[in-house]
Tab-separated table of C-alpha atoms in Angstrom:
chain	number	residue	atom	x	y	z
A	1	MET	CA	38.941	-28.556	1.441
A	2	LYS	CA	40.555	-25.194	0.802
A	3	ASN	CA	38.624	-22.665	-1.235
A	4	PRO	CA	40.133	-21.364	-4.502
A	5	ASN	CA	42.029	-18.060	-4.447
A	6	ARG	CA	39.764	-14.987	-4.219
A	7	TYR	CA	36.760	-17.247	-3.514
A	8	GLY	CA	36.038	-15.692	-0.124
A	9	THR	CA	35.744	-16.889	3.449
A	10	VAL	CA	33.222	-17.857	6.127
A	11	THR	CA	34.449	-17.186	9.652
A	12	LYS	CA	32.841	-17.160	13.081
A	13	LEU	CA	32.682	-13.988	15.150
A	14	SER	CA	33.150	-13.958	18.907
A	15	GLY	CA	30.366	-13.399	21.388
A	16	ASN	CA	26.753	-14.525	21.598
A	17	ARG	CA	25.212	-13.604	18.257
A	18	ARG	CA	22.103	-14.751	16.430
A	19	ARG	CA	24.002	-14.855	13.114
A	20	PRO	CA	27.661	-15.318	14.170
A	21	TRP	CA	29.129	-16.405	10.823
A	22	VAL	CA	30.388	-13.553	8.653
A	23	VAL	CA	30.614	-14.216	4.916
A	24	LYS	CA	33.233	-12.235	2.983
A	25	GLU	CA	33.745	-12.154	-0.777
A	26	GLY	CA	37.237	-12.371	-2.288
A	27	LEU	CA	36.686	-11.260	-5.874
A	28	SER	CA	37.447	-7.619	-5.149
A	29	GLY	CA	40.604	-8.496	-3.238
A	30	ARG	CA	39.316	-6.502	-0.248
A	31	GLN	CA	37.405	-9.231	1.627
A	32	ARG	CA	34.187	-7.238	1.949
A	33	ALA	CA	31.360	-8.713	4.048
A	34	ILE	CA	28.418	-9.786	1.919
A	35	GLY	CA	26.237	-11.089	4.756
A	36	TYR	CA	25.878	-13.004	7.992
A	37	ALA	CA	24.595	-16.519	8.659
A	38	ALA	CA	23.280	-18.550	11.577
A	39	THR	CA	25.421	-21.580	10.647
A	40	LYS	CA	28.599	-22.220	8.714
A	41	GLU	CA	26.662	-24.293	6.167
A	42	GLU	CA	24.299	-21.406	5.538
A	43	GLY	CA	27.305	-19.097	5.124
A	44	LEU	CA	28.947	-21.410	2.577
A	45	ILE	CA	25.727	-21.517	0.565
A	46	LEU	CA	25.575	-17.722	0.584
A	47	LEU	CA	29.214	-17.500	-0.522
A	48	ALA	CA	28.602	-20.024	-3.331
A	49	GLN	CA	25.594	-18.029	-4.510
A	50	TYR	CA	27.655	-14.860	-4.578
A	51	ASN	CA	30.503	-16.445	-6.554
A	52	ASN	CA	28.030	-17.920	-9.029
A	53	THR	CA	26.310	-14.546	-9.594
A	54	PRO	CA	28.055	-11.651	-7.817
A	55	TRP	CA	25.691	-8.936	-6.660
A	56	ASP	CA	25.981	-5.284	-5.755
A	57	ILE	CA	27.081	-5.447	-2.141
A	58	ASP	CA	25.805	-1.964	-1.344
A	59	ALA	CA	22.372	-2.861	-2.715
A	60	HIS	CA	22.527	-6.120	-0.789
A	61	LYS	CA	22.839	-4.148	2.458
A	62	ILE	CA	19.618	-2.175	1.911
A	63	THR	CA	17.352	-2.728	4.906
A	64	LEU	CA	13.645	-3.480	4.815
A	65	GLN	CA	12.893	0.063	5.998
A	66	GLU	CA	15.051	1.599	3.262
A	67	LEU	CA	13.512	-0.599	0.570
A	68	TYR	CA	10.002	0.148	1.836
A	69	GLU	CA	10.590	3.915	1.704
A	70	VAL	CA	11.837	3.754	-1.897
A	71	TRP	CA	8.953	1.460	-2.830
A	72	LEU	CA	6.504	3.956	-1.340
A	73	GLU	CA	7.930	6.664	-3.568
A	74	LYS	CA	8.386	4.681	-6.782
A	75	ARG	CA	5.708	1.969	-6.838
A	76	CYS	CA	3.064	2.432	-4.158
A	77	VAL	CA	1.917	5.762	-5.608
A	78	LYS	CA	0.760	3.947	-8.757
A	79	LEU	CA	-1.740	1.807	-6.825
A	80	GLY	CA	-5.313	2.687	-5.914
A	81	LYS	CA	-5.789	4.769	-2.776
A	82	ALA	CA	-7.592	1.999	-0.886
A	83	ASN	CA	-4.841	-0.474	-1.762
A	84	GLN	CA	-2.167	2.029	-0.717
A	85	ALA	CA	-3.825	2.495	2.663
A	86	ASN	CA	-4.086	-1.271	3.250
A	87	LEU	CA	-0.432	-1.884	2.375
A	88	LYS	CA	0.820	1.001	4.518
A	89	SER	CA	-1.193	-0.330	7.433
A	90	ALA	CA	0.199	-3.826	6.817
A	91	TYR	CA	3.781	-2.538	7.148
A	92	LYS	CA	3.154	-1.796	10.830
A	93	HIS	CA	3.199	-5.560	11.371
A	94	CYS	CA	6.548	-5.937	9.567
A	95	ILE	CA	8.400	-2.985	11.056
A	96	LYS	CA	10.182	-5.165	13.635
A	97	LEU	CA	12.355	-6.312	10.710
A	98	GLY	CA	12.907	-2.740	9.510
A	99	GLY	CA	16.616	-2.668	10.302
A	100	THR	CA	17.361	-6.070	8.757
A	101	PRO	CA	19.047	-6.148	5.337
A	102	TYR	CA	16.271	-7.178	2.989
A	103	ALA	CA	18.395	-9.856	1.332
A	104	GLN	CA	18.731	-11.616	4.686
A	105	ILE	CA	15.005	-11.820	5.454
A	106	LYS	CA	13.781	-15.394	5.128
A	107	ALA	CA	10.343	-16.822	4.397
A	108	TYR	CA	9.776	-17.898	8.017
A	109	GLN	CA	10.343	-14.302	9.193
A	110	MET	CA	7.843	-12.956	6.668
A	111	GLN	CA	5.383	-15.672	7.691
A	112	ASP	CA	5.893	-14.779	11.353
A	113	CYS	CA	4.682	-11.233	10.609
A	114	ILE	CA	1.476	-12.725	9.215
A	115	ASP	CA	0.930	-15.388	11.872
A	116	ASN	CA	1.530	-13.069	14.835
A	117	CYS	CA	-0.254	-9.942	13.635
A	118	GLY	CA	-3.237	-10.782	15.829
A	119	ARG	CA	-5.665	-9.795	13.076
A	120	GLY	CA	-8.095	-11.536	10.759
A	121	TYR	CA	-7.908	-12.759	7.178
A	122	SER	CA	-8.108	-9.264	5.685
A	123	THR	CA	-5.025	-7.910	7.477
A	124	GLN	CA	-3.138	-11.173	6.996
A	125	GLY	CA	-3.856	-11.001	3.277
A	126	ALA	CA	-2.627	-7.405	3.149
A	127	ILE	CA	0.672	-8.334	4.853
A	128	LYS	CA	1.175	-11.213	2.424
A	129	ASN	CA	0.390	-8.847	-0.451
A	130	LEU	CA	2.908	-6.292	0.844
A	131	TRP	CA	5.717	-8.861	0.977
A	132	GLY	CA	4.892	-9.762	-2.624
A	133	HIS	CA	5.182	-6.125	-3.716
A	134	LEU	CA	8.472	-5.658	-1.852
A	135	ASP	CA	9.932	-8.893	-3.230
A	136	ARG	CA	9.154	-7.885	-6.811
A	137	PHE	CA	10.694	-4.457	-6.250
A	138	ALA	CA	13.781	-6.002	-4.593
A	139	MET	CA	14.267	-8.254	-7.612
A	140	GLU	CA	14.099	-5.234	-9.913
A	141	LEU	CA	16.957	-3.721	-7.907
A	142	ASP	CA	18.948	-6.983	-7.924
A	143	ILE	CA	18.789	-7.143	-4.141
A	144	ILE	CA	17.405	-10.685	-4.137
A	145	SER	CA	17.246	-13.557	-6.604
A	146	LYS	CA	14.494	-15.579	-4.916
A	147	ARG	CA	10.975	-14.474	-3.947
A	148	TYR	CA	10.212	-15.930	-0.539
A	149	SER	CA	6.809	-14.213	-0.622
A	150	ASP	CA	5.667	-16.978	-3.011
A	151	LEU	CA	5.870	-19.391	-0.075
A	152	LEU	CA	3.661	-17.369	2.286
A	153	THR	CA	0.168	-18.277	3.436
A	154	SER	CA	-2.594	-16.303	5.128
A	155	ALA	CA	-5.965	-17.091	6.646
A	156	PRO	CA	-8.590	-17.945	4.004
A	157	ILE	CA	-11.602	-15.746	3.428
A	158	PRO	CA	-14.346	-17.199	5.648
A	159	ASP	CA	-17.585	-18.419	4.187
A	160	THR	CA	-20.039	-15.535	3.931
A	161	THR	CA	-22.757	-15.245	6.554
A	162	LYS	CA	-24.826	-13.064	4.245
A	163	LYS	CA	-28.334	-14.305	3.466
A	164	ILE	CA	-30.063	-13.322	0.262
A	165	PHE	CA	-33.705	-12.218	0.249
A	166	THR	CA	-36.128	-14.980	-0.682
A	167	GLN	CA	-38.727	-14.554	-3.411
A	168	GLU	CA	-41.436	-14.560	-0.719
A	169	GLU	CA	-39.680	-11.801	1.216
A	170	ILE	CA	-39.316	-9.640	-1.896
A	171	ALA	CA	-43.009	-10.148	-2.673
A	172	ARG	CA	-43.812	-8.982	0.879
A	173	ILE	CA	-41.678	-5.866	0.368
A	174	TRP	CA	-43.625	-5.038	-2.812
A	175	GLU	CA	-46.898	-5.482	-0.906
A	176	ASN	CA	-45.709	-2.774	1.507
A	177	LYS	CA	-44.152	-0.472	-1.102
A	178	ASN	CA	-46.164	2.550	0.046
A	179	LEU	CA	-44.599	2.588	3.507
A	180	PRO	CA	-41.895	5.263	3.956
A	181	TRP	CA	-38.421	4.092	2.880
A	182	ILE	CA	-39.598	0.716	1.564
A	183	ASP	CA	-38.859	2.078	-1.909
A	184	SER	CA	-35.182	2.319	-0.932
A	185	ILE	CA	-35.059	-1.430	-0.215
A	186	LEU	CA	-36.492	-2.113	-3.671
A	187	PHE	CA	-33.996	0.333	-5.167
A	188	LEU	CA	-31.091	-1.581	-3.615
A	189	LEU	CA	-32.496	-4.936	-4.712
A	190	TYR	CA	-32.813	-3.863	-8.355
A	191	THR	CA	-29.600	-1.820	-8.749
A	192	GLY	CA	-26.967	-3.624	-6.671
A	193	PHE	CA	-25.722	-0.342	-5.220
A	194	ARG	CA	-24.074	-0.274	-1.826
A	195	ILE	CA	-25.873	1.667	0.895
A	196	SER	CA	-23.192	4.395	0.820
A	197	GLU	CA	-23.537	4.655	-2.956
A	198	MET	CA	-27.311	4.954	-2.797
A	199	LEU	CA	-27.264	7.649	-0.126
A	200	SER	CA	-24.713	9.724	-2.041
A	201	LEU	CA	-26.673	9.674	-5.327
A	202	GLN	CA	-27.807	13.068	-6.557
A	203	THR	CA	-30.638	13.601	-9.009
A	204	ASN	CA	-28.260	14.963	-11.661
A	205	ALA	CA	-26.826	11.443	-11.866
A	206	VAL	CA	-30.215	10.113	-12.998
A	207	ASP	CA	-31.265	10.201	-16.656
A	208	LEU	CA	-35.039	9.705	-16.847
A	209	GLN	CA	-34.971	9.780	-20.649
A	210	GLU	CA	-32.501	6.921	-21.064
A	211	TRP	CA	-33.327	5.395	-17.657
A	212	ILE	CA	-29.714	5.263	-16.530
A	213	ILE	CA	-27.991	6.069	-13.246
A	214	ARG	CA	-24.332	6.996	-13.024
A	215	GLY	CA	-23.044	6.248	-9.549
A	216	GLY	CA	-20.623	4.322	-7.363
A	217	VAL	CA	-17.923	5.475	-4.991
A	218	LYS	CA	-15.779	2.645	-3.620
A	219	THR	CA	-13.308	1.343	-6.216
A	220	GLU	CA	-11.789	2.450	-9.507
A	221	ALA	CA	-13.951	-0.088	-11.334
A	222	GLY	CA	-17.017	0.950	-9.350
A	223	LYS	CA	-16.771	4.737	-9.499
A	224	ASN	CA	-19.254	6.466	-11.792
A	225	ARG	CA	-20.419	3.199	-13.316
A	226	LEU	CA	-23.531	3.127	-15.501
A	227	VAL	CA	-26.471	1.153	-14.143
A	228	PRO	CA	-29.707	0.881	-16.191
A	229	ILE	CA	-32.849	1.467	-14.139
A	230	HIS	CA	-34.883	-1.739	-14.056
A	231	THR	CA	-38.420	-1.259	-15.388
A	232	LYS	CA	-39.838	-2.470	-12.074
A	233	ILE	CA	-38.437	0.528	-10.176
A	234	GLN	CA	-38.591	3.266	-12.811
A	235	GLU	CA	-41.661	4.841	-11.216
A	236	ILE	CA	-39.976	4.746	-7.801
A	237	VAL	CA	-36.951	6.575	-9.173
A	238	ARG	CA	-39.068	9.113	-11.079
A	239	LYS	CA	-41.040	9.977	-7.955
A	240	ARG	CA	-37.852	10.437	-5.930
A	241	VAL	CA	-36.331	12.719	-8.576
A	242	GLU	CA	-39.473	14.859	-8.822
A	243	THR	CA	-40.002	15.308	-5.078
A	244	THR	CA	-36.467	15.873	-3.769
A	245	LYS	CA	-35.683	19.177	-2.085
A	246	SER	CA	-32.001	18.629	-1.394
A	247	GLY	CA	-30.981	17.304	-4.783
A	248	TYR	CA	-30.234	13.890	-3.299
A	249	LEU	CA	-32.258	10.939	-4.532
A	250	PHE	CA	-32.849	9.755	-0.974
A	251	GLU	CA	-33.180	12.497	1.622
A	252	TYR	CA	-34.480	13.092	5.130
A	253	GLU	CA	-36.289	16.299	6.065
A	254	GLY	CA	-34.979	18.057	2.967
A	255	GLU	CA	-31.329	17.101	3.510
A	256	LYS	CA	-28.969	14.280	2.566
A	257	ILE	CA	-29.745	11.421	4.912
A	258	LYS	CA	-26.975	10.231	7.209
A	259	GLN	CA	-26.145	6.543	7.063
A	260	PHE	CA	-26.818	5.954	10.756
A	261	LYS	CA	-30.283	7.511	10.349
A	262	TYR	CA	-31.042	5.310	7.376
A	263	ARG	CA	-29.938	2.208	9.272
A	264	GLU	CA	-32.377	3.121	12.053
A	265	ALA	CA	-35.203	3.247	9.488
A	266	TRP	CA	-33.950	-0.033	7.997
A	267	ALA	CA	-34.070	-1.774	11.384
A	268	ASP	CA	-37.638	-0.556	11.967
A	269	HIS	CA	-38.767	-1.936	8.611
A	270	MET	CA	-37.067	-5.272	9.102
A	271	LYS	CA	-38.983	-5.599	12.371
A	272	LYS	CA	-42.290	-4.631	10.759
A	273	LEU	CA	-41.763	-7.044	7.868
A	274	ASN	CA	-40.556	-9.844	10.166
A	275	MET	CA	-37.216	-10.101	8.341
A	276	ASN	CA	-33.579	-10.169	9.402
A	277	HIS	CA	-31.372	-8.680	6.696
A	278	THR	CA	-28.685	-6.012	6.328
A	279	PRO	CA	-28.731	-3.439	3.512
A	280	HIS	CA	-25.660	-5.103	1.973
A	281	GLU	CA	-27.624	-8.315	1.569
A	282	CYS	CA	-29.633	-6.536	-1.129
A	283	ARG	CA	-26.389	-6.368	-3.121
A	284	HIS	CA	-25.763	-10.081	-2.539
A	285	THR	CA	-29.320	-10.824	-3.660
A	286	PHE	CA	-28.858	-8.729	-6.806
A	287	ARG	CA	-25.662	-10.545	-7.746
A	288	SER	CA	-27.024	-13.983	-6.925
A	289	ASN	CA	-30.166	-13.483	-9.009
A	290	LEU	CA	-28.226	-12.148	-11.994
A	291	ASP	CA	-26.026	-15.229	-11.870
A	292	SER	CA	-29.000	-17.588	-11.516
A	293	ALA	CA	-30.721	-15.905	-14.459
A	294	GLY	CA	-27.692	-16.559	-16.678
A	295	ALA	CA	-26.521	-12.963	-16.989
A	296	ASN	CA	-23.246	-12.307	-18.837
A	297	LYS	CA	-20.290	-12.458	-16.420
A	298	VAL	CA	-18.699	-9.260	-17.731
A	299	CYS	CA	-22.031	-7.446	-17.478
A	300	ILE	CA	-22.415	-8.621	-13.878
A	301	ASP	CA	-18.973	-7.225	-13.048
A	302	ARG	CA	-19.839	-3.912	-14.745
A	303	LEU	CA	-23.131	-3.601	-12.883
A	304	MET	CA	-21.559	-4.521	-9.535
A	305	GLY	CA	-18.573	-2.234	-10.075
A	306	HIS	CA	-16.139	-5.148	-9.861
A	307	LYS	CA	-12.895	-5.494	-11.781
A	308	SER	CA	-13.010	-8.539	-14.044
A	309	THR	CA	-10.450	-11.122	-12.983
A	310	ASP	CA	-9.755	-12.261	-16.541
A	311	THR	CA	-7.353	-9.915	-18.359
A	312	GLY	CA	-8.999	-10.531	-21.728
A	313	GLU	CA	-12.420	-9.684	-20.390
A	314	ARG	CA	-11.076	-6.636	-18.577
A	315	VAL	CA	-9.153	-5.170	-21.493
A	316	TYR	CA	-10.830	-6.306	-24.675
A	317	THR	CA	-14.507	-6.833	-23.829
A	318	HIS	CA	-16.670	-3.731	-24.042
A	319	LYS	CA	-20.299	-3.874	-22.941
A	320	ASN	CA	-22.587	-1.039	-24.021
A	321	ILE	CA	-25.612	0.215	-22.122
A	322	ASP	CA	-28.062	-1.867	-24.180
A	323	GLU	CA	-26.310	-5.092	-23.184
A	324	LEU	CA	-26.281	-3.995	-19.540
A	325	ARG	CA	-29.982	-3.210	-19.765
A	326	LEU	CA	-30.799	-6.611	-21.270
A	327	ASN	CA	-28.922	-8.332	-18.466
A	328	ILE	CA	-30.387	-6.310	-15.606
A	329	GLU	CA	-33.891	-7.033	-16.904
A	330	LEU	CA	-33.176	-10.726	-16.370
A	331	ILE	CA	-33.936	-10.088	-12.689
A	332	THR	CA	-37.530	-11.206	-12.186
A	333	TYR	CA	-38.110	-11.276	-8.446
C-alpha cells in the first residue's frame, strides 16, 4: 500500500550494512533522513512514530558521546562526588557505543554493556544507573520518547559474608580492655564509626560536657554527623582525649595512626582473643544490635550516617541529640 503524500519513505541502501534501511521523513518536503533500521519493518515503525509525533531531527542525531558530555556539564555536577566518580568510571564500559546516535541505541545494546563489562555487581549497578541518568536527560531534550534503561538488569548484591560479634566475644573484649588498642574495638562497637572515620577523629570533635562526637567522612549523609557517646565507653573516650599528643583521638607514637598500622594491631588482637573479625564488622554489630533493641529507624540511619530511603523520613523527620542518645543507649552488649 502506498504511503500518503509527504509521509516519508523507507528504502534499502546498497552494500553490506548492519542497518541498511534508511528512513526519511516527508513533512518538510526535503526527504531528510531521520534514522536507520536493521529491517524494513523496523524502519516503518520508526517512520510511523515520527509522523505521529515529529521530533527535532538534529537532536535525534546526537550521539551517546555528545549526550554524555552535555550531561556531565549540566547534570552530573549536581551529584555527590562519589556518585560522579562511579558514573564516570561506568561510562568506560559504554564508550563502544559513543558514536551511535542516542535515539538508535536499544535496550539489548545497553544490557550488553552491563553483561560484558567483566566486573561485579557494583560496577554493573553503576552502568545500569548511568543509562538511567542518560535516558532521563535524553527525554528532557526530546531525543527519545521511551526509556529503555527501565528494562535493564544487573547482578544482585550478594549476601553479606560479614559476621557480627557475639555477646560472649564482646564480654571477652571487655575482660581484656586494659590491653593496648582494645579500647578502639570497644569504641567501634559502641559508635558504629568506620575504621577510616575513627582514625581521622580529632579531639576537637569530642564534647566531653555533652558527651557527643561529631565525625564521619564518607557520604553527604555521613559527614560531620552527631553521635552520642555511649555511657559504657565515656571513660575510654575521656582518657584518649586527655592523653593525646597529636590531637587525634587514636594515635601511634604521638602521631595520627596509619590505617595499615592499625590493621596490624587489629590482627594481633584477633589472634590473642581467638576471634576472626574485621573492623567493619563492628559497624555491622552496632547496626544489628540497634535494630534488635527496637531503635527508631530514622535514628539508626542518623547514627550510621545513612540516607533514609523514605522521602518523608528524610525531609520531614528531625531527630535531636536527646532522641539519638536514648536510642544509642539501647545497646546493651
